[in-house]
PDB file of C-alpha atoms in Angstrom:
ATOM      1  CA  MET A   1     -40.568 -11.343  58.742  1.00  0.00           C
ATOM      2  CA  GLY A   2     -43.611 -10.099  59.466  1.00  0.00           C
ATOM      3  CA  PRO A   3     -46.504 -11.202  61.273  1.00  0.00           C
ATOM      4  CA  ILE A   4     -46.444 -15.361  61.933  1.00  0.00           C
ATOM      5  CA  LEU A   5     -49.060 -17.909  62.027  1.00  0.00           C
ATOM      6  CA  MET A   6     -48.960 -20.446  64.175  1.00  0.00           C
ATOM      7  CA  LEU A   7     -51.333 -23.285  63.479  1.00  0.00           C
ATOM      8  CA  GLY A   8     -50.964 -25.895  66.446  1.00  0.00           C
ATOM      9  CA  ALA A   9     -48.436 -25.183  69.220  1.00  0.00           C
ATOM     10  CA  GLY A  10     -47.755 -28.745  70.802  1.00  0.00           C
ATOM     11  CA  ARG A  11     -44.929 -30.466  71.324  1.00  0.00           C
ATOM     12  CA  MET A  12     -43.161 -29.308  68.372  1.00  0.00           C
ATOM     13  CA  GLY A  13     -45.141 -25.827  68.472  1.00  0.00           C
ATOM     14  CA  GLY A  14     -43.988 -26.068  71.901  1.00  0.00           C
ATOM     15  CA  ALA A  15     -40.858 -26.594  71.772  1.00  0.00           C
ATOM     16  CA  LEU A  16     -40.488 -24.085  68.527  1.00  0.00           C
ATOM     17  CA  ILE A  17     -41.646 -21.582  70.328  1.00  0.00           C
ATOM     18  CA  ALA A  18     -39.379 -22.043  73.487  1.00  0.00           C
ATOM     19  CA  GLY A  19     -36.295 -21.321  71.346  1.00  0.00           C
ATOM     20  CA  TRP A  20     -37.555 -18.939  69.351  1.00  0.00           C
ATOM     21  CA  ARG A  21     -38.147 -17.206  72.876  1.00  0.00           C
ATOM     22  CA  LYS A  22     -34.804 -17.668  74.147  1.00  0.00           C
ATOM     23  CA  ALA A  23     -32.465 -17.111  71.087  1.00  0.00           C
ATOM     24  CA  GLY A  24     -34.913 -13.552  70.719  1.00  0.00           C
ATOM     25  CA  ALA A  25     -35.583 -14.499  66.480  1.00  0.00           C
ATOM     26  CA  PHE A  26     -38.339 -12.083  66.406  1.00  0.00           C
ATOM     27  CA  PRO A  27     -39.935  -9.645  68.177  1.00  0.00           C
ATOM     28  CA  LEU A  28     -42.914 -12.012  70.034  1.00  0.00           C
ATOM     29  CA  SER A  29     -46.077  -9.122  69.704  1.00  0.00           C
ATOM     30  CA  ASP A  30     -45.060 -10.467  65.565  1.00  0.00           C
ATOM     31  CA  LEU A  31     -46.360 -14.086  66.078  1.00  0.00           C
ATOM     32  CA  MET A  32     -50.235 -15.101  65.959  1.00  0.00           C
ATOM     33  CA  ILE A  33     -51.023 -19.427  67.543  1.00  0.00           C
ATOM     34  CA  ARG A  34     -54.205 -21.051  66.643  1.00  0.00           C
ATOM     35  CA  ASP A  35     -54.761 -23.581  69.034  1.00  0.00           C
ATOM     36  CA  PRO A  36     -57.828 -24.321  71.335  1.00  0.00           C
ATOM     37  CA  GLN A  37     -55.282 -26.728  73.547  1.00  0.00           C
ATOM     38  CA  ALA A  38     -52.701 -23.733  74.445  1.00  0.00           C
ATOM     39  CA  GLY A  39     -49.965 -25.771  75.857  1.00  0.00           C
ATOM     40  CA  ASP A  40     -47.033 -24.026  78.555  1.00  0.00           C
ATOM     41  CA  GLU A  41     -44.872 -22.561  76.196  1.00  0.00           C
ATOM     42  CA  ALA A  42     -48.073 -21.076  74.297  1.00  0.00           C
ATOM     43  CA  LYS A  43     -49.325 -19.299  77.290  1.00  0.00           C
ATOM     44  CA  ALA A  44     -45.860 -17.747  78.382  1.00  0.00           C
ATOM     45  CA  ALA A  45     -45.797 -16.505  74.452  1.00  0.00           C
ATOM     46  CA  VAL A  46     -48.635 -15.127  75.183  1.00  0.00           C
ATOM     47  CA  ALA A  47     -48.157 -13.495  78.177  1.00  0.00           C
ATOM     48  CA  ALA A  48     -45.163 -11.633  76.838  1.00  0.00           C
ATOM     49  CA  GLY A  49     -47.408 -10.355  74.044  1.00  0.00           C
ATOM     50  CA  ALA A  50     -48.235 -13.002  71.596  1.00  0.00           C
ATOM     51  CA  LEU A  51     -51.464 -13.231  70.091  1.00  0.00           C
ATOM     52  CA  LEU A  52     -53.788 -15.938  71.032  1.00  0.00           C
ATOM     53  CA  ASP A  53     -56.604 -17.466  68.799  1.00  0.00           C
ATOM     54  CA  PRO A  54     -56.374 -14.545  65.481  1.00  0.00           C
ATOM     55  CA  ASP A  55     -59.435 -13.123  64.203  1.00  0.00           C
ATOM     56  CA  ALA A  56     -60.235 -13.654  60.580  1.00  0.00           C
ATOM     57  CA  GLU A  57     -59.322  -9.513  60.321  1.00  0.00           C
ATOM     58  CA  ALA A  58     -55.596 -10.769  62.640  1.00  0.00           C
ATOM     59  CA  MET A  59     -54.877 -13.642  60.761  1.00  0.00           C
ATOM     60  CA  GLY A  60     -55.108 -11.789  57.357  1.00  0.00           C
ATOM     61  CA  ARG A  61     -51.271  -9.777  57.500  1.00  0.00           C
ATOM     62  CA  ALA A  62     -49.914 -12.862  58.190  1.00  0.00           C
ATOM     63  CA  LYS A  63     -46.871 -13.758  56.496  1.00  0.00           C
ATOM     64  CA  VAL A  64     -45.545 -16.625  57.182  1.00  0.00           C
ATOM     65  CA  VAL A  65     -48.052 -19.557  58.306  1.00  0.00           C
ATOM     66  CA  LEU A  66     -46.566 -22.650  60.301  1.00  0.00           C
ATOM     67  CA  LEU A  67     -48.383 -25.443  59.745  1.00  0.00           C
ATOM     68  CA  ALA A  68     -47.644 -27.510  62.998  1.00  0.00           C
ATOM     69  CA  VAL A  69     -50.669 -29.176  63.472  1.00  0.00           C
ATOM     70  CA  LYS A  70     -50.611 -33.350  63.294  1.00  0.00           C
ATOM     71  CA  PRO A  71     -50.458 -34.882  60.166  1.00  0.00           C
ATOM     72  CA  GLN A  72     -54.413 -36.182  60.315  1.00  0.00           C
ATOM     73  CA  LEU A  73     -55.384 -32.670  60.910  1.00  0.00           C
ATOM     74  CA  TRP A  74     -53.332 -30.887  59.189  1.00  0.00           C
ATOM     75  CA  ARG A  75     -55.984 -30.209  55.944  1.00  0.00           C
ATOM     76  CA  GLU A  76     -59.270 -29.261  58.990  1.00  0.00           C
ATOM     77  CA  ALA A  77     -56.291 -26.537  60.125  1.00  0.00           C
ATOM     78  CA  ALA A  78     -56.258 -25.510  56.252  1.00  0.00           C
ATOM     79  CA  VAL A  79     -59.992 -25.589  55.506  1.00  0.00           C
ATOM     80  CA  GLU A  80     -60.164 -23.095  58.318  1.00  0.00           C
ATOM     81  CA  VAL A  81     -57.546 -20.471  57.943  1.00  0.00           C
ATOM     82  CA  ALA A  82     -56.446 -20.688  53.804  1.00  0.00           C
ATOM     83  CA  GLY A  83     -59.790 -18.180  53.706  1.00  0.00           C
ATOM     84  CA  SER A  84     -58.686 -15.515  55.512  1.00  0.00           C
ATOM     85  CA  LEU A  85     -55.184 -14.931  54.847  1.00  0.00           C
ATOM     86  CA  SER A  86     -53.828 -13.088  52.194  1.00  0.00           C
ATOM     87  CA  SER A  87     -52.207 -13.807  49.018  1.00  0.00           C
ATOM     88  CA  ASP A  88     -48.381 -13.194  49.503  1.00  0.00           C
ATOM     89  CA  ALA A  89     -48.805 -15.586  52.872  1.00  0.00           C
ATOM     90  CA  VAL A  90     -45.632 -18.725  52.475  1.00  0.00           C
ATOM     91  CA  ILE A  91     -46.585 -21.824  54.500  1.00  0.00           C
ATOM     92  CA  VAL A  92     -44.354 -23.737  56.436  1.00  0.00           C
ATOM     93  CA  SER A  93     -44.982 -26.592  56.958  1.00  0.00           C
ATOM     94  CA  VAL A  94     -43.781 -29.344  59.866  1.00  0.00           C
ATOM     95  CA  ALA A  95     -46.492 -31.656  58.525  1.00  0.00           C
ATOM     96  CA  ALA A  96     -44.317 -35.491  58.207  1.00  0.00           C
ATOM     97  CA  GLY A  97     -45.803 -36.563  55.457  1.00  0.00           C
ATOM     98  CA  VAL A  98     -47.962 -34.199  53.387  1.00  0.00           C
ATOM     99  CA  ALA A  99     -46.086 -33.963  50.103  1.00  0.00           C
ATOM    100  CA  ALA A 100     -45.885 -29.924  48.748  1.00  0.00           C
ATOM    101  CA  ALA A 101     -47.743 -29.558  47.114  1.00  0.00           C
ATOM    102  CA  GLN A 102     -51.088 -30.926  48.285  1.00  0.00           C
ATOM    103  CA  ILE A 103     -50.841 -28.167  51.230  1.00  0.00           C
ATOM    104  CA  SER A 104     -50.494 -25.973  48.784  1.00  0.00           C
ATOM    105  CA  GLN A 105     -53.345 -27.168  46.773  1.00  0.00           C
ATOM    106  CA  ALA A 106     -55.605 -26.513  49.903  1.00  0.00           C
ATOM    107  CA  PHE A 107     -53.539 -23.686  50.836  1.00  0.00           C
ATOM    108  CA  GLY A 108     -54.944 -21.565  47.766  1.00  0.00           C
ATOM    109  CA  GLY A 109     -52.046 -22.414  45.348  1.00  0.00           C
ATOM    110  CA  ARG A 110     -49.420 -20.173  47.636  1.00  0.00           C
ATOM    111  CA  PRO A 111     -46.026 -21.135  47.834  1.00  0.00           C
ATOM    112  CA  VAL A 112     -44.502 -23.501  50.287  1.00  0.00           C
ATOM    113  CA  ALA A 113     -41.448 -25.271  52.146  1.00  0.00           C
ATOM    114  CA  ARG A 114     -41.526 -28.237  53.898  1.00  0.00           C
ATOM    115  CA  ILE A 115     -39.088 -29.003  57.208  1.00  0.00           C
ATOM    116  CA  MET A 116     -39.280 -31.711  59.429  1.00  0.00           C
ATOM    117  CA  PRO A 117     -37.768 -30.530  62.489  1.00  0.00           C
ATOM    118  CA  THR A 118     -36.567 -31.299  66.639  1.00  0.00           C
ATOM    119  CA  THR A 119     -37.735 -30.959  69.204  1.00  0.00           C
ATOM    120  CA  ALA A 120     -34.151 -29.602  70.473  1.00  0.00           C
ATOM    121  CA  ALA A 121     -34.949 -26.396  69.165  1.00  0.00           C
ATOM    122  CA  ALA A 122     -36.215 -25.674  72.704  1.00  0.00           C
ATOM    123  CA  ILE A 123     -32.761 -25.263  73.430  1.00  0.00           C
ATOM    124  CA  GLY A 124     -31.501 -24.086  70.224  1.00  0.00           C
ATOM    125  CA  GLN A 125     -29.928 -26.852  70.119  1.00  0.00           C
ATOM    126  CA  GLY A 126     -33.190 -28.588  66.738  1.00  0.00           C
ATOM    127  CA  THR A 127     -32.156 -29.603  63.943  1.00  0.00           C
ATOM    128  CA  ALA A 128     -34.735 -29.378  61.038  1.00  0.00           C
ATOM    129  CA  SER A 129     -34.148 -31.165  57.528  1.00  0.00           C
ATOM    130  CA  LEU A 130     -35.715 -28.738  54.654  1.00  0.00           C
ATOM    131  CA  TYR A 131     -37.382 -28.840  51.220  1.00  0.00           C
ATOM    132  CA  ALA A 132     -38.859 -26.233  49.279  1.00  0.00           C
ATOM    133  CA  THR A 133     -38.762 -25.545  45.112  1.00  0.00           C
ATOM    134  CA  ASP A 134     -39.862 -22.334  46.018  1.00  0.00           C
ATOM    135  CA  ALA A 135     -36.750 -19.589  46.292  1.00  0.00           C
ATOM    136  CA  ALA A 136     -39.260 -17.401  48.440  1.00  0.00           C
ATOM    137  CA  ALA A 137     -40.355 -20.148  51.245  1.00  0.00           C
ATOM    138  CA  ARG A 138     -37.348 -21.454  51.433  1.00  0.00           C
ATOM    139  CA  ASP A 139     -35.628 -17.494  52.197  1.00  0.00           C
ATOM    140  CA  ILE A 140     -38.143 -17.074  54.670  1.00  0.00           C
ATOM    141  CA  ALA A 141     -37.920 -20.830  56.306  1.00  0.00           C
ATOM    142  CA  ARG A 142     -33.711 -20.873  56.488  1.00  0.00           C
ATOM    143  CA  PRO A 143     -33.823 -18.517  59.644  1.00  0.00           C
ATOM    144  CA  LEU A 144     -36.733 -18.955  60.820  1.00  0.00           C
ATOM    145  CA  PHE A 145     -34.953 -23.047  61.421  1.00  0.00           C
ATOM    146  CA  GLU A 146     -31.932 -21.777  62.110  1.00  0.00           C
ATOM    147  CA  ALA A 147     -32.237 -19.423  65.072  1.00  0.00           C
ATOM    148  CA  VAL A 148     -33.008 -22.388  66.641  1.00  0.00           C
ATOM    149  CA  GLY A 149     -30.455 -24.971  65.780  1.00  0.00           C
ATOM    150  CA  ALA A 150     -28.801 -26.764  62.728  1.00  0.00           C
ATOM    151  CA  VAL A 151     -30.454 -26.733  59.005  1.00  0.00           C
ATOM    152  CA  VAL A 152     -30.355 -29.212  55.436  1.00  0.00           C
ATOM    153  CA  GLU A 153     -31.214 -28.381  52.757  1.00  0.00           C
ATOM    154  CA  LEU A 154     -32.920 -31.774  50.558  1.00  0.00           C
ATOM    155  CA  GLU A 155     -32.915 -30.799  46.257  1.00  0.00           C
ATOM    156  CA  ASP A 156     -35.799 -33.689  46.274  1.00  0.00           C
ATOM    157  CA  GLU A 157     -39.304 -33.886  48.482  1.00  0.00           C
ATOM    158  CA  GLU A 158     -39.052 -37.550  48.522  1.00  0.00           C
ATOM    159  CA  LEU A 159     -35.941 -37.566  51.285  1.00  0.00           C
ATOM    160  CA  MET A 160     -38.218 -35.947  53.248  1.00  0.00           C
ATOM    161  CA  HIS A 161     -39.563 -39.033  54.329  1.00  0.00           C
ATOM    162  CA  ALA A 162     -35.532 -40.971  54.826  1.00  0.00           C
ATOM    163  CA  ALA A 163     -35.694 -37.178  56.900  1.00  0.00           C
ATOM    164  CA  THR A 164     -38.159 -37.788  58.697  1.00  0.00           C
ATOM    165  CA  ALA A 165     -36.663 -41.092  59.407  1.00  0.00           C
ATOM    166  CA  VAL A 166     -33.280 -40.210  60.730  1.00  0.00           C
ATOM    167  CA  SER A 167     -33.653 -37.117  62.173  1.00  0.00           C
ATOM    168  CA  GLY A 168     -37.096 -36.017  63.181  1.00  0.00           C
ATOM    169  CA  SER A 169     -37.762 -38.899  64.079  1.00  0.00           C
ATOM    170  CA  ALA A 170     -34.276 -40.042  65.645  1.00  0.00           C
ATOM    171  CA  PRO A 171     -34.434 -37.717  68.819  1.00  0.00           C
ATOM    172  CA  ALA A 172     -37.081 -41.053  70.041  1.00  0.00           C
ATOM    173  CA  TYR A 173     -34.356 -43.602  69.419  1.00  0.00           C
ATOM    174  CA  LEU A 174     -32.134 -42.258  71.738  1.00  0.00           C
ATOM    175  CA  TYR A 175     -34.002 -42.031  74.572  1.00  0.00           C
ATOM    176  CA  ALA A 176     -35.654 -44.887  74.173  1.00  0.00           C
ATOM    177  CA  PHE A 177     -31.995 -46.485  74.150  1.00  0.00           C
ATOM    178  CA  VAL A 178     -31.310 -44.860  77.286  1.00  0.00           C
ATOM    179  CA  GLU A 179     -34.547 -46.773  78.682  1.00  0.00           C
ATOM    180  CA  ALA A 180     -33.410 -49.672  77.310  1.00  0.00           C
ATOM    181  CA  LEU A 181     -29.600 -48.475  79.409  1.00  0.00           C
ATOM    182  CA  GLU A 182     -30.758 -47.586  82.864  1.00  0.00           C
ATOM    183  CA  ALA A 183     -32.846 -51.254  82.625  1.00  0.00           C
ATOM    184  CA  ALA A 184     -29.985 -53.130  82.590  1.00  0.00           C
ATOM    185  CA  GLY A 185     -28.083 -51.172  84.496  1.00  0.00           C
ATOM    186  CA  GLU A 186     -31.087 -52.420  87.404  1.00  0.00           C
ATOM    187  CA  ALA A 187     -30.655 -55.861  85.852  1.00  0.00           C
ATOM    188  CA  ALA A 188     -26.989 -56.798  86.561  1.00  0.00           C
ATOM    189  CA  GLY A 189     -27.493 -54.918  89.707  1.00  0.00           C
ATOM    190  CA  LEU A 190     -27.547 -51.897  89.887  1.00  0.00           C
ATOM    191  CA  PRO A 191     -29.608 -49.770  92.486  1.00  0.00           C
ATOM    192  CA  ALA A 192     -32.306 -47.494  90.401  1.00  0.00           C
ATOM    193  CA  GLU A 193     -31.201 -43.890  90.720  1.00  0.00           C
ATOM    194  CA  SER A 194     -27.339 -45.120  90.619  1.00  0.00           C
ATOM    195  CA  ALA A 195     -28.895 -46.929  86.961  1.00  0.00           C
ATOM    196  CA  ARG A 196     -30.702 -44.038  85.967  1.00  0.00           C
ATOM    197  CA  THR A 197     -27.586 -41.083  86.184  1.00  0.00           C
ATOM    198  CA  LEU A 198     -24.634 -43.587  85.517  1.00  0.00           C
ATOM    199  CA  ALA A 199     -26.800 -44.454  81.620  1.00  0.00           C
ATOM    200  CA  ARG A 200     -28.299 -40.894  81.488  1.00  0.00           C
ATOM    201  CA  ALA A 201     -24.818 -38.695  82.133  1.00  0.00           C
ATOM    202  CA  THR A 202     -23.126 -41.023  79.807  1.00  0.00           C
ATOM    203  CA  ILE A 203     -25.264 -40.902  76.927  1.00  0.00           C
ATOM    204  CA  SER A 204     -24.870 -37.286  77.204  1.00  0.00           C
ATOM    205  CA  GLY A 205     -21.296 -36.451  77.878  1.00  0.00           C
ATOM    206  CA  ALA A 206     -20.902 -39.232  74.728  1.00  0.00           C
ATOM    207  CA  ALA A 207     -22.674 -36.761  72.880  1.00  0.00           C
ATOM    208  CA  ALA A 208     -21.006 -33.462  73.398  1.00  0.00           C
ATOM    209  CA  LEU A 209     -18.159 -35.394  72.886  1.00  0.00           C
ATOM    210  CA  LEU A 210     -19.051 -35.995  69.763  1.00  0.00           C
ATOM    211  CA  ALA A 211     -20.504 -32.715  68.664  1.00  0.00           C
ATOM    212  CA  GLN A 212     -17.250 -31.266  69.774  1.00  0.00           C
ATOM    213  CA  SER A 213     -14.605 -32.673  69.122  1.00  0.00           C
ATOM    214  CA  GLY A 214     -14.973 -33.049  65.147  1.00  0.00           C
ATOM    215  CA  GLU A 215     -14.236 -37.029  65.205  1.00  0.00           C
ATOM    216  CA  GLU A 216     -16.112 -39.099  63.142  1.00  0.00           C
ATOM    217  CA  PRO A 217     -18.017 -42.197  65.747  1.00  0.00           C
ATOM    218  CA  SER A 218     -16.014 -44.682  64.475  1.00  0.00           C
ATOM    219  CA  GLU A 219     -13.138 -43.241  65.674  1.00  0.00           C
ATOM    220  CA  LEU A 220     -14.505 -42.058  68.941  1.00  0.00           C
ATOM    221  CA  ARG A 221     -15.818 -45.982  69.311  1.00  0.00           C
ATOM    222  CA  ARG A 222     -12.610 -46.952  68.970  1.00  0.00           C
ATOM    223  CA  GLN A 223     -10.747 -44.886  71.052  1.00  0.00           C
ATOM    224  CA  VAL A 224     -12.715 -46.717  73.283  1.00  0.00           C
ATOM    225  CA  THR A 225     -12.715 -49.615  73.596  1.00  0.00           C
ATOM    226  CA  SER A 226      -9.693 -52.043  73.782  1.00  0.00           C
ATOM    227  CA  PRO A 227      -9.180 -55.232  72.395  1.00  0.00           C
ATOM    228  CA  GLY A 228     -10.575 -58.442  74.464  1.00  0.00           C
ATOM    229  CA  GLY A 229     -11.805 -56.220  76.163  1.00  0.00           C
ATOM    230  CA  THR A 230     -15.666 -54.959  77.844  1.00  0.00           C
ATOM    231  CA  THR A 231     -16.223 -52.674  75.436  1.00  0.00           C
ATOM    232  CA  GLN A 232     -15.470 -55.450  72.778  1.00  0.00           C
ATOM    233  CA  ALA A 233     -17.291 -57.755  74.779  1.00  0.00           C
ATOM    234  CA  ALA A 234     -20.499 -55.809  74.986  1.00  0.00           C
ATOM    235  CA  LEU A 235     -20.102 -54.525  71.414  1.00  0.00           C
ATOM    236  CA  ASP A 236     -19.730 -57.428  69.752  1.00  0.00           C
ATOM    237  CA  VAL A 237     -23.744 -58.244  70.942  1.00  0.00           C
ATOM    238  CA  LEU A 238     -24.122 -54.266  69.412  1.00  0.00           C
ATOM    239  CA  MET A 239     -22.780 -54.986  66.059  1.00  0.00           C
ATOM    240  CA  GLY A 240     -23.544 -58.631  65.308  1.00  0.00           C
ATOM    241  CA  GLU A 241     -25.833 -59.817  62.894  1.00  0.00           C
ATOM    242  CA  ALA A 242     -29.381 -58.593  65.174  1.00  0.00           C
ATOM    243  CA  GLY A 243     -27.347 -55.835  66.485  1.00  0.00           C
ATOM    244  CA  LEU A 244     -27.649 -52.244  66.380  1.00  0.00           C
ATOM    245  CA  GLY A 245     -27.021 -51.987  62.287  1.00  0.00           C
ATOM    246  CA  PRO A 246     -29.848 -53.624  60.981  1.00  0.00           C
ATOM    247  CA  LEU A 247     -32.158 -53.345  64.219  1.00  0.00           C
ATOM    248  CA  LEU A 248     -32.012 -49.147  62.730  1.00  0.00           C
ATOM    249  CA  LYS A 249     -32.220 -49.755  59.700  1.00  0.00           C
ATOM    250  CA  ASN A 250     -35.637 -51.633  59.975  1.00  0.00           C
ATOM    251  CA  ALA A 251     -36.094 -48.998  62.201  1.00  0.00           C
ATOM    252  CA  VAL A 252     -35.467 -46.328  60.216  1.00  0.00           C
ATOM    253  CA  ALA A 253     -37.091 -47.593  56.746  1.00  0.00           C
ATOM    254  CA  ALA A 254     -40.517 -48.076  59.214  1.00  0.00           C
ATOM    255  CA  ALA A 255     -40.886 -44.692  59.958  1.00  0.00           C
ATOM    256  CA  ALA A 256     -39.620 -43.936  56.457  1.00  0.00           C
ATOM    257  CA  ARG A 257     -42.474 -45.995  55.067  1.00  0.00           C
ATOM    258  CA  ARG A 258     -44.992 -44.954  57.307  1.00  0.00           C
ATOM    259  CA  SER A 259     -44.390 -41.140  56.764  1.00  0.00           C
ATOM    260  CA  ARG A 260     -45.363 -41.800  53.191  1.00  0.00           C
ATOM    261  CA  GLU A 261     -48.722 -43.868  54.031  1.00  0.00           C
ATOM    262  CA  LEU A 262     -49.345 -40.305  55.734  1.00  0.00           C
ATOM    263  CA  GLY A 263     -49.443 -38.099  52.932  1.00  0.00           C
ATOM    264  CA  ALA A 264     -51.435 -40.762  51.202  1.00  0.00           C
TER     265      ALA A 264
END
């Protein structure tokens, strides 16, 4: 794959570094990191052989450039490094909402693959949506992210907005649900520590069962729902007219809308 230049090593970049290290995806001596505020994962990678803040000559050796800065900063990052890159470098972008054509133009017409990953890449259980019209960019990006999780290829770039809303942003939805469940447990009278343990262990166990059983979520839901029982009483609220269905539909629409705004 050749030397990889990572532009930005914040939460997402750090999660990718952690996942690649654990997977042994490539020698860390092949990784160059450009970030004025490198986090712990970046520092650990540097200690293991990665190069921090490479100069122009070093950046010119990069075959892959991973654009992992915040969407608001991507143009600035492109301006700073584009002139130092080799003509055959491939750009892999995780910048939400920013179109491949915009990125390619800013990087001198170089081929681009867009990726929307999740931070579970840090433990090898990430999910990434991939869009690329250039075969070389796709063939580089896919194995890079398959090393830390599952990859779904999209044929239409417009679908990246929906993928961002359904996958890239979704871990936060689950964490918010767990927070709310803990608070509801306390409101029902449970001690805070008991509510915390019950909510977190139950949700993580249910997620693991969904992943390993091969069953549809609707079937798993039916298996723990007795007609007229306690679970049914709760689901009557959660799946009512103002429940999870319309709430998540509106939430995903809002996230997709914001993704479009960030790329405008």
